[in-house]
Short mmCIF file of C-alpha atoms in Angstrom, two decimals:
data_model
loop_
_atom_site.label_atom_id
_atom_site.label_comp_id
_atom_site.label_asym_id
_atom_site.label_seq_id
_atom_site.Cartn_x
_atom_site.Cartn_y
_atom_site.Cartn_z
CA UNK A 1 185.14 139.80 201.82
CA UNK A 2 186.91 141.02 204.71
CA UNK A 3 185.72 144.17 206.39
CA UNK A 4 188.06 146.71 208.19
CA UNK A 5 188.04 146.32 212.08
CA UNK A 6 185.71 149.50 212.27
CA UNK A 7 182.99 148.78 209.62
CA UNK A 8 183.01 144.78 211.52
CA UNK A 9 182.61 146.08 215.16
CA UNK A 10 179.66 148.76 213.12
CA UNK A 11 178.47 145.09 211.15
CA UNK A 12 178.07 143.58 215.04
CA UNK A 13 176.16 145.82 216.62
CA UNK A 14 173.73 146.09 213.63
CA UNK A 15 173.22 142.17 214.42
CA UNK A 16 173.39 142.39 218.13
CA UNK A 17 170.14 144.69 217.83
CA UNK A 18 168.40 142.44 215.85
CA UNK A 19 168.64 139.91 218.27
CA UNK A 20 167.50 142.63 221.25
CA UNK A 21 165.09 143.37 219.03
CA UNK A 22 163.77 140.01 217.82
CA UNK A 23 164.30 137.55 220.05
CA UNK A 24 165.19 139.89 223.64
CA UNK A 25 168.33 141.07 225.30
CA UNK A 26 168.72 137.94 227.08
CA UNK A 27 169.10 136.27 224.15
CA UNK A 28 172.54 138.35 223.20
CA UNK A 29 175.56 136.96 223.91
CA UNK A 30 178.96 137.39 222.24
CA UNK A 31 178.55 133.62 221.47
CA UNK A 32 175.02 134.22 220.07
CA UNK A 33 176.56 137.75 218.36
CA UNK A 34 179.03 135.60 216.80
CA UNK A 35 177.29 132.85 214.85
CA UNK A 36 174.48 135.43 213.80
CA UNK A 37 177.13 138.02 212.28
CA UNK A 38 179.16 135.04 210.97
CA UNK A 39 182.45 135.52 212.77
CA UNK A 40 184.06 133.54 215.14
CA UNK A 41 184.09 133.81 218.81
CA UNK A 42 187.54 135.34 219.28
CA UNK A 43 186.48 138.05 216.99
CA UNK A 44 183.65 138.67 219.17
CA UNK A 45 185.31 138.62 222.28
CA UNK A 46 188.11 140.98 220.79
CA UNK A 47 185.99 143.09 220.06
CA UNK A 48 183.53 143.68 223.27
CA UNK A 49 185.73 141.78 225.43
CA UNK A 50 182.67 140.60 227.96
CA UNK A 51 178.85 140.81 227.52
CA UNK A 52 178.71 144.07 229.86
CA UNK A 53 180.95 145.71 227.17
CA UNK A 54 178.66 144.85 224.25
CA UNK A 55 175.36 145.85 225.97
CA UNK A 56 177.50 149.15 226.78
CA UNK A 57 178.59 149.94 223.09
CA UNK A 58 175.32 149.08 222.04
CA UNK A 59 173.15 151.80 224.90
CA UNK A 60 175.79 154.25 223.48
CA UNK A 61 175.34 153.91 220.02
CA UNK A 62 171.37 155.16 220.56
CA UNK A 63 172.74 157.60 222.63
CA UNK A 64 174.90 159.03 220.33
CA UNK A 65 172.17 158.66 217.34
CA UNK A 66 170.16 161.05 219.68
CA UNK A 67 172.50 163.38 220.50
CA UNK A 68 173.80 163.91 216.80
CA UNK A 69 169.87 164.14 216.18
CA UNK A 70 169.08 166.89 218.77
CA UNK A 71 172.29 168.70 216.93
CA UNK A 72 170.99 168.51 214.20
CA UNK A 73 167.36 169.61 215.14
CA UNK A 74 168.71 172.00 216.98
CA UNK A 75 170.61 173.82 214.31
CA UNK A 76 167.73 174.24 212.37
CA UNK A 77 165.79 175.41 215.29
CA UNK A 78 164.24 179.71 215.40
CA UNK A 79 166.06 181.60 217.94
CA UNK A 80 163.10 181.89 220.13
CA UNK A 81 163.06 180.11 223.50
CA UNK A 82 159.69 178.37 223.35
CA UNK A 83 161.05 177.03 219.66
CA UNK A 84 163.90 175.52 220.93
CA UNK A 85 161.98 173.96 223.76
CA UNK A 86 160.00 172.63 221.59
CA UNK A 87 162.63 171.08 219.51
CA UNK A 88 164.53 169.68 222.67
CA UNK A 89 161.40 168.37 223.53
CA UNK A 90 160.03 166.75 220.34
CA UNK A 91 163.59 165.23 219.34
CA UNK A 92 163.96 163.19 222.73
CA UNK A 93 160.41 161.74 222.88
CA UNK A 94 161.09 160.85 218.68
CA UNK A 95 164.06 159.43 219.66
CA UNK A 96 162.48 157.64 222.46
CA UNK A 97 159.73 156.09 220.48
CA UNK A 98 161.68 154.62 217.56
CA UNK A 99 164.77 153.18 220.28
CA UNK A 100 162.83 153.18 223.64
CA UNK A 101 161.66 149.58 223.83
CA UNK A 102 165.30 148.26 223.10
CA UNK A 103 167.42 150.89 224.90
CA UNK A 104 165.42 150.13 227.74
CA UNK A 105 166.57 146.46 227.82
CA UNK A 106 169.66 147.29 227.17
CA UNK A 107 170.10 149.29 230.32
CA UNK A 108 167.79 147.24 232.44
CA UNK A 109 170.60 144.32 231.42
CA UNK A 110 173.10 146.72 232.27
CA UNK A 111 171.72 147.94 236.06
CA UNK A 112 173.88 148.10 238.52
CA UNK A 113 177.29 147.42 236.25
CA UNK A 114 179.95 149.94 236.60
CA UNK A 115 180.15 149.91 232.60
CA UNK A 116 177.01 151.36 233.00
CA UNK A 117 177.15 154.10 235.40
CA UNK A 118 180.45 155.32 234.24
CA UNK A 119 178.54 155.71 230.55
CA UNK A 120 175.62 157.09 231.56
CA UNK A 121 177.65 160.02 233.58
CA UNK A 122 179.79 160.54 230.85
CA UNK A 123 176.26 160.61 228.69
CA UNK A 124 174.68 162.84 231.51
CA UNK A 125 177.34 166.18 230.66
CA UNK A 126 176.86 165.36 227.15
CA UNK A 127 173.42 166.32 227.22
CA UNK A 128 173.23 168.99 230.15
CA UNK A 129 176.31 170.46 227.98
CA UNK A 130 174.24 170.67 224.79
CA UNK A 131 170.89 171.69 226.58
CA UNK A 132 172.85 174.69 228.06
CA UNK A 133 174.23 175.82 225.15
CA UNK A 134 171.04 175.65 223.40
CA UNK A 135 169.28 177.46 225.97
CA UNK A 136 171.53 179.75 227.12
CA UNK A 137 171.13 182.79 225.51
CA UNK A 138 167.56 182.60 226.93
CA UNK A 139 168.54 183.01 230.44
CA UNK A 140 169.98 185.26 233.22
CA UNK A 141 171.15 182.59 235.53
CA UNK A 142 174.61 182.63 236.19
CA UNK A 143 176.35 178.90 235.10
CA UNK A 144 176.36 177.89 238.48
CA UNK A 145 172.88 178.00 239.01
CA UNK A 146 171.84 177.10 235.22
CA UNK A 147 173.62 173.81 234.34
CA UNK A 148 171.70 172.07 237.90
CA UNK A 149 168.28 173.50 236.21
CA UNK A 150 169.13 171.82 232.80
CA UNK A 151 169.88 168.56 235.33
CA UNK A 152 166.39 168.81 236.32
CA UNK A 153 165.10 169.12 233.39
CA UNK A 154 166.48 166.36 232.06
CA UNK A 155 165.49 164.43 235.16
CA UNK A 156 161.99 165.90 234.31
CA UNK A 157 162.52 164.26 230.64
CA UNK A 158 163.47 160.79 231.95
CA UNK A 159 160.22 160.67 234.18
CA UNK A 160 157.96 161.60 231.15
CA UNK A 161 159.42 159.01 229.50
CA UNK A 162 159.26 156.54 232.13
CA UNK A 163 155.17 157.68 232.10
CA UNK A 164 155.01 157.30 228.30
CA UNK A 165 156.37 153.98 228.49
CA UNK A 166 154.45 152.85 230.61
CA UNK A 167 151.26 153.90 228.72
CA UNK A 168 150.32 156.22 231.19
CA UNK A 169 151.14 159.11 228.84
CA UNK A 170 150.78 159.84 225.26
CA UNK A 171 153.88 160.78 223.66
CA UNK A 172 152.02 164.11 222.66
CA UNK A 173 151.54 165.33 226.12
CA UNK A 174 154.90 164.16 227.13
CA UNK A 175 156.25 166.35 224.52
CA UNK A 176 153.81 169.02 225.38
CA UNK A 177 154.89 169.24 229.26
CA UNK A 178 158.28 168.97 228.50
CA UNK A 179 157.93 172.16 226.57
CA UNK A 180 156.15 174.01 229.12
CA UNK A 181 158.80 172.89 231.87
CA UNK A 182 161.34 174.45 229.73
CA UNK A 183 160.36 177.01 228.73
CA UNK A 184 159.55 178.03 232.38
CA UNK A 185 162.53 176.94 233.75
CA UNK A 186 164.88 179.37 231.69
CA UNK A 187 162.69 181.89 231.56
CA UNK A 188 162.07 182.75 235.34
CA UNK A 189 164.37 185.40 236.59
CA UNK A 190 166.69 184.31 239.36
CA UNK A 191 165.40 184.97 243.09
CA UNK A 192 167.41 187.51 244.92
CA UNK A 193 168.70 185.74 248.00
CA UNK A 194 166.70 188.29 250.52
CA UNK A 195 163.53 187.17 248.86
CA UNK A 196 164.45 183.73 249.09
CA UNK A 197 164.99 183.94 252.87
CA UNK A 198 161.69 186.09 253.25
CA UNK A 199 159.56 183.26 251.49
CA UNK A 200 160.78 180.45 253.85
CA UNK A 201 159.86 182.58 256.83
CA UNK A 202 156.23 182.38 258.87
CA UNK A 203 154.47 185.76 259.85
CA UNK A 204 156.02 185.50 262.75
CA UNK A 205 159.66 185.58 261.55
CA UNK A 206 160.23 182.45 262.11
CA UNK A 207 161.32 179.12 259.82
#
């Protein structure tokens, strides 16, 4: 049966992370892709265009799955600040552990490509938008100071993660940090700018 051009490109990614999965992501190719989903190489190719572009739909498909999972966690979440941390926290290193070893392939394949960096920016505001509006409420930052700390944080999350994978880390205490970091970070009042300039001065007065 013929399948619409939508549910087909869906029906090739499903294969193309099989073979990540199974057999390693230097094993995908759209010529591989193509005789494993049982189309024919044009369809491949019209589809992804070049290997780069396939690797790149396939990172942002678990990117997506996470960030429609977060939502959802998310809108389930109390309205208290160390719940929410907790539920930003738990639903990345979940995600991470059931897509982690084959995302990570994926964008160890993709290093350096400008497919790459132009998704992971555009994957970057995605989150920092949705952990700002999740956390928001919690803080007296003004925006311009409050997006860069939800930056950090999520630079914070990516080392973690880098640690968990690694084995250096449980996935528990991962979590666990990540909670504390948060909940720090948006709680702590902002510094008055006098007070800032007092702390990076000696006894003496000077810097």
């Amino acid at each position: 049966m013929k399948l619409k051009r939508d549910m087909r490109r869906e029906q090739m990614l499903d294969v193309a992370m099989e073979i990540v999965r199974n057999q390693g992501v230097d094993e995908l190719t759209l010529g591989t892709l193509a005789a494993k989903a049982g189309v024919s190489r044009p369809i491949a190719y019209e589809h992804f265009s070049t290997r780069a572009g396939l690797l790149v739909a396939l990172f942002k498909r678990l990117e997506e799955n996470y960030v429609q999972w977060l939502r959802s966690a998310l809108h389930e979440a109390p309205t208290e600040l160390d719940a929410v941390a907790k539920v930003i926290s738990e639903a990345y290193f979940s995600c991470l552990a059931q897509f982690g070893p084959e995302a990570l392939a994926i964008s160890a394949a993709l290093k350096g490509t400008e497919e790459m960096a132009a998704q992971q920016r555009l994957m970057l505001n995605v989150y920092v938008e949705l952990m700002c509006d999740a956390l928001r409420p919690f803080s007296d930052l003004q925006d311009e100071h409050f997006r860069p700390v939800c930056v950090g944080l999520l630079g914070a999350a990516e080392a973690l993660a880098s640690e968990t994978q690694a084995g250096a880390i449980s996935q528990q205490i991962a979590t666990s940090v990540l909670t504390s970091l948060i909940a720090k970070a948006v709680a702590d009042r902002p510094a008055k700018l006098g007070d800032v300039a007092l702390a990076t001065l000696g006894k003496d007065g000077e810097l």
